[in-house]
Amino acid sequence: MARLMLSLPLYRLAVCRWCFLLVCIGWGFSAGAQSIINGKVVSSASNEVVPKASVFLNNATFGTATNDDGTFTLSGVKPGQYDLIVSTLGYEEYTQKVQVGQGPITVNIALTPKVMMMREVVITSNADWKKNFEQFKKDFIGVTDNAKYCKVENPRVLSLSYIRKTQTLEASSDEFLVVNNDALGYKVKFLLRDFSSNNITRTINYSGRVLFEELPGTAAQKQKWKTRRDEAYYGSAQHFYRSLYKNRLSQEGFVIYDFSRTLDPNRPPEALIQKKLKAFRMVNRDSTIYWLGKENMPKWYQEHLTKPPLTAYAVLRKPPQEGLFVLTFPNYLYVVYTKKHETEDFKDLYRPLDMENFETSVITLLAPIVVFDMNGTVVADSPLYEGTWSKAKLANLLPVDYEPSDGAGN
């Protein structure tokens, strides 16, 4: 299950909970090859076919529904590793990793009937629901320019509740949450399993599955969408990983450094700061000022970039499995994209005085390695992102099979 965690301004795309098997499969495909995935979906209990089930590749633009005889076909799939998802009411979600090469793939799928369980009923007023929904949109869709052009078609499929004691917003949905992104030209269908946003620890955590569908539009609209998609792609983490394995970092505008730093021992934990501010605000002015001072203290100190920049070979490893790559480094990885300037001020992001204000992100390993594929998608041991990449929420999200106009992703 795709899982994302944000620690504002930190962002973690955490797919490391997925069951990831490094299966040695020979691909043998050319750069422009496409393939077909077909199969049949039945019930494991009765062996009867399951019609109208949603079948799609997670985080991609390939999706369909099973026919009346339970069969399905996904055509024109770009080579890469994907999670094939089958979802329908009354059955447990089915997921299978598929490695797409040049030849067709056939899968036979048996769905397990779901044991229906009663959920806890949370009753809130309409005013409370609207307030919670506004926070949800900010935390889930984002606040970038693209977010202004995103509209949730079916907000009431969301179950929203706010726990005052822990200052946590929780959300979930049994149906696809449908978001029209008129900035990028996608209808985004997100099957939201769980969501939580904690105002004390300033963390956001959610998981689910997502399918992209092209919105209809005129030729002029499609050209605008393509331009905005390219803007979202260039300098993104997806662009970086693709550039890394091709050894094209400098050509694509990326510079990477070994980065070291230490937590400031004089700054209390964020959770404690927020707890104290809540307790003293509107009660004790001096205490409030004191804890506001603590909140404004830098999180890190003794920060240092090691020069000269690193090469791709210094951080990239190639496992035996075709189509997969490994990123690893000893401290933190400081990633600069020299073709765009940053417009947001990240309080805890280190910038040398002699460095131009380019878009910058810091990668923190949460495991010894990060595994990614040829699509530039992290498939295991996901890292934590700070800086520019922390802004990448649903409004700026691109499918994993996206290719920019000049074909740089090929």
mmCIF file of C-alpha atoms in Angstrom, residues 188-321:
data_model
loop_
_atom_site.group_PDB
_atom_site.id
_atom_site.type_symbol
_atom_site.label_atom_id
_atom_site.label_comp_id
_atom_site.label_asym_id
_atom_site.label_seq_id
_atom_site.Cartn_x
_atom_site.Cartn_y
_atom_site.Cartn_z
ATOM 1 C CA VAL A 188 -7.050 11.762 -10.164
ATOM 2 C CA LYS A 189 -8.847 8.886 -8.465
ATOM 3 C CA PHE A 190 -7.426 8.231 -5.009
ATOM 4 C CA LEU A 191 -8.535 5.246 -2.957
ATOM 5 C CA LEU A 192 -7.716 6.718 0.456
ATOM 6 C CA ARG A 193 -7.232 4.003 3.057
ATOM 7 C CA ASP A 194 -6.200 6.247 5.943
ATOM 8 C CA PHE A 195 -5.053 9.786 6.572
ATOM 9 C CA SER A 196 -3.877 11.660 9.659
ATOM 10 C CA SER A 197 -2.574 15.180 10.154
ATOM 11 C CA ASN A 198 -1.125 16.034 13.567
ATOM 12 C CA ASN A 199 -0.841 19.723 14.430
ATOM 13 C CA ILE A 200 1.422 19.083 17.430
ATOM 14 C CA THR A 201 4.119 16.996 15.762
ATOM 15 C CA ARG A 202 3.389 18.709 12.413
ATOM 16 C CA THR A 203 3.303 15.407 10.573
ATOM 17 C CA ILE A 204 0.973 14.127 7.861
ATOM 18 C CA ASN A 205 0.600 10.454 7.086
ATOM 19 C CA TYR A 206 -1.653 8.830 4.502
ATOM 20 C CA SER A 207 -1.854 5.726 2.354
ATOM 21 C CA GLY A 208 -3.827 4.500 -0.615
ATOM 22 C CA ARG A 209 -3.906 3.807 -4.348
ATOM 23 C CA VAL A 210 -4.122 6.295 -7.184
ATOM 24 C CA LEU A 211 -5.154 6.211 -10.847
ATOM 25 C CA PHE A 212 -4.676 9.045 -13.349
ATOM 26 C CA GLU A 213 -7.078 9.663 -16.240
ATOM 27 C CA GLU A 214 -6.623 12.264 -18.974
ATOM 28 C CA LEU A 215 -9.188 15.077 -18.870
ATOM 29 C CA PRO A 216 -10.907 15.943 -22.175
ATOM 30 C CA GLY A 217 -9.896 19.297 -23.612
ATOM 31 C CA THR A 218 -9.254 21.383 -26.705
ATOM 32 C CA ALA A 219 -5.892 21.356 -28.456
ATOM 33 C CA ALA A 220 -5.026 24.656 -26.764
ATOM 34 C CA GLN A 221 -5.953 23.298 -23.320
ATOM 35 C CA LYS A 222 -3.903 20.153 -23.865
ATOM 36 C CA GLN A 223 -0.896 22.245 -24.827
ATOM 37 C CA LYS A 224 -1.245 24.293 -21.608
ATOM 38 C CA TRP A 225 -1.511 21.094 -19.592
ATOM 39 C CA LYS A 226 1.588 19.695 -21.251
ATOM 40 C CA THR A 227 3.519 22.860 -20.399
ATOM 41 C CA ARG A 228 2.446 22.713 -16.754
ATOM 42 C CA ARG A 229 3.192 18.993 -16.542
ATOM 43 C CA ASP A 230 6.702 19.656 -17.792
ATOM 44 C CA GLU A 231 7.072 22.403 -15.196
ATOM 45 C CA ALA A 232 6.032 19.950 -12.474
ATOM 46 C CA TYR A 233 8.340 17.244 -13.833
ATOM 47 C CA TYR A 234 11.587 19.167 -14.296
ATOM 48 C CA GLY A 235 13.491 19.329 -11.036
ATOM 49 C CA SER A 236 11.205 16.781 -9.355
ATOM 50 C CA ALA A 237 12.362 13.662 -7.519
ATOM 51 C CA GLN A 238 11.145 11.590 -10.480
ATOM 52 C CA HIS A 239 13.338 13.648 -12.837
ATOM 53 C CA PHE A 240 16.302 13.314 -10.457
ATOM 54 C CA TYR A 241 16.145 9.507 -10.193
ATOM 55 C CA ARG A 242 15.874 9.124 -13.970
ATOM 56 C CA SER A 243 18.848 11.448 -14.467
ATOM 57 C CA LEU A 244 20.844 9.614 -11.810
ATOM 58 C CA TYR A 245 20.709 6.130 -13.311
ATOM 59 C CA LYS A 246 21.491 7.498 -16.800
ATOM 60 C CA ASN A 247 24.510 9.401 -15.423
ATOM 61 C CA ARG A 248 23.053 12.656 -16.751
ATOM 62 C CA LEU A 249 22.915 14.728 -13.574
ATOM 63 C CA SER A 250 24.872 17.745 -14.846
ATOM 64 C CA GLN A 251 23.196 17.681 -18.276
ATOM 65 C CA GLU A 252 19.764 17.706 -16.650
ATOM 66 C CA GLY A 253 20.685 20.476 -14.198
ATOM 67 C CA PHE A 254 21.318 18.548 -10.960
ATOM 68 C CA VAL A 255 24.270 18.972 -8.605
ATOM 69 C CA ILE A 256 24.601 16.706 -5.556
ATOM 70 C CA TYR A 257 26.729 17.052 -2.417
ATOM 71 C CA ASP A 258 27.520 15.006 0.648
ATOM 72 C CA PHE A 259 25.840 16.910 3.495
ATOM 73 C CA SER A 260 26.405 16.600 7.249
ATOM 74 C CA ARG A 261 24.567 18.265 10.142
ATOM 75 C CA THR A 262 23.637 17.823 13.784
ATOM 76 C CA LEU A 263 20.412 18.450 15.688
ATOM 77 C CA ASP A 264 20.653 21.554 17.882
ATOM 78 C CA PRO A 265 20.605 20.221 21.479
ATOM 79 C CA ASN A 266 19.331 23.592 22.752
ATOM 80 C CA ARG A 267 16.083 23.324 20.801
ATOM 81 C CA PRO A 268 13.376 21.255 22.554
ATOM 82 C CA PRO A 269 11.476 18.597 20.550
ATOM 83 C CA GLU A 270 8.796 20.015 18.259
ATOM 84 C CA ALA A 271 6.013 18.147 20.072
ATOM 85 C CA LEU A 272 7.001 19.760 23.389
ATOM 86 C CA ILE A 273 7.183 23.239 21.836
ATOM 87 C CA GLN A 274 3.695 22.928 20.354
ATOM 88 C CA LYS A 275 2.317 21.540 23.613
ATOM 89 C CA LYS A 276 3.712 24.478 25.611
ATOM 90 C CA LEU A 277 2.477 27.043 23.098
ATOM 91 C CA LYS A 278 -1.027 25.597 23.288
ATOM 92 C CA ALA A 279 -0.933 25.656 27.103
ATOM 93 C CA PHE A 280 0.349 29.233 27.498
ATOM 94 C CA ARG A 281 -1.199 31.045 24.545
ATOM 95 C CA MET A 282 -3.771 33.631 25.757
ATOM 96 C CA VAL A 283 -2.834 32.735 29.368
ATOM 97 C CA ASN A 284 0.780 33.702 30.033
ATOM 98 C CA ARG A 285 2.349 36.235 27.665
ATOM 99 C CA ASP A 286 5.946 35.820 28.899
ATOM 100 C CA SER A 287 5.822 32.032 28.623
ATOM 101 C CA THR A 288 4.287 32.299 25.167
ATOM 102 C CA ILE A 289 7.095 34.598 24.013
ATOM 103 C CA TYR A 290 9.664 32.193 25.475
ATOM 104 C CA TRP A 291 8.283 29.166 23.627
ATOM 105 C CA LEU A 292 7.830 31.148 20.420
ATOM 106 C CA GLY A 293 11.534 31.865 20.642
ATOM 107 C CA LYS A 294 12.223 28.153 20.964
ATOM 108 C CA GLU A 295 9.985 27.475 17.963
ATOM 109 C CA ASN A 296 11.946 29.967 15.852
ATOM 110 C CA MET A 297 15.302 28.405 16.728
ATOM 111 C CA PRO A 298 16.993 26.504 13.883
ATOM 112 C CA LYS A 299 16.496 22.757 14.080
ATOM 113 C CA TRP A 300 20.046 21.974 12.920
ATOM 114 C CA TYR A 301 23.562 23.288 13.479
ATOM 115 C CA GLN A 302 27.133 22.398 12.392
ATOM 116 C CA GLU A 303 25.849 22.037 8.833
ATOM 117 C CA HIS A 304 28.461 21.401 6.154
ATOM 118 C CA LEU A 305 28.550 20.657 2.413
ATOM 119 C CA THR A 306 31.525 18.617 1.228
ATOM 120 C CA LYS A 307 32.941 19.870 -2.069
ATOM 121 C CA PRO A 308 33.501 19.118 -4.907
ATOM 122 C CA PRO A 309 30.083 17.732 -5.884
ATOM 123 C CA LEU A 310 29.490 13.997 -5.941
ATOM 124 C CA THR A 311 29.179 12.022 -9.167
ATOM 125 C CA ALA A 312 26.357 9.581 -9.900
ATOM 126 C CA TYR A 313 28.806 6.700 -9.511
ATOM 127 C CA ALA A 314 29.538 7.763 -5.922
ATOM 128 C CA VAL A 315 25.957 7.146 -4.776
ATOM 129 C CA LEU A 316 24.496 4.710 -7.342
ATOM 130 C CA ARG A 317 24.664 0.923 -7.178
ATOM 131 C CA LYS A 318 23.298 -1.637 -9.649
ATOM 132 C CA PRO A 319 21.729 -4.791 -8.182
ATOM 133 C CA PRO A 320 21.486 -7.992 -10.282
ATOM 134 C CA GLN A 321 17.840 -7.329 -11.084
#
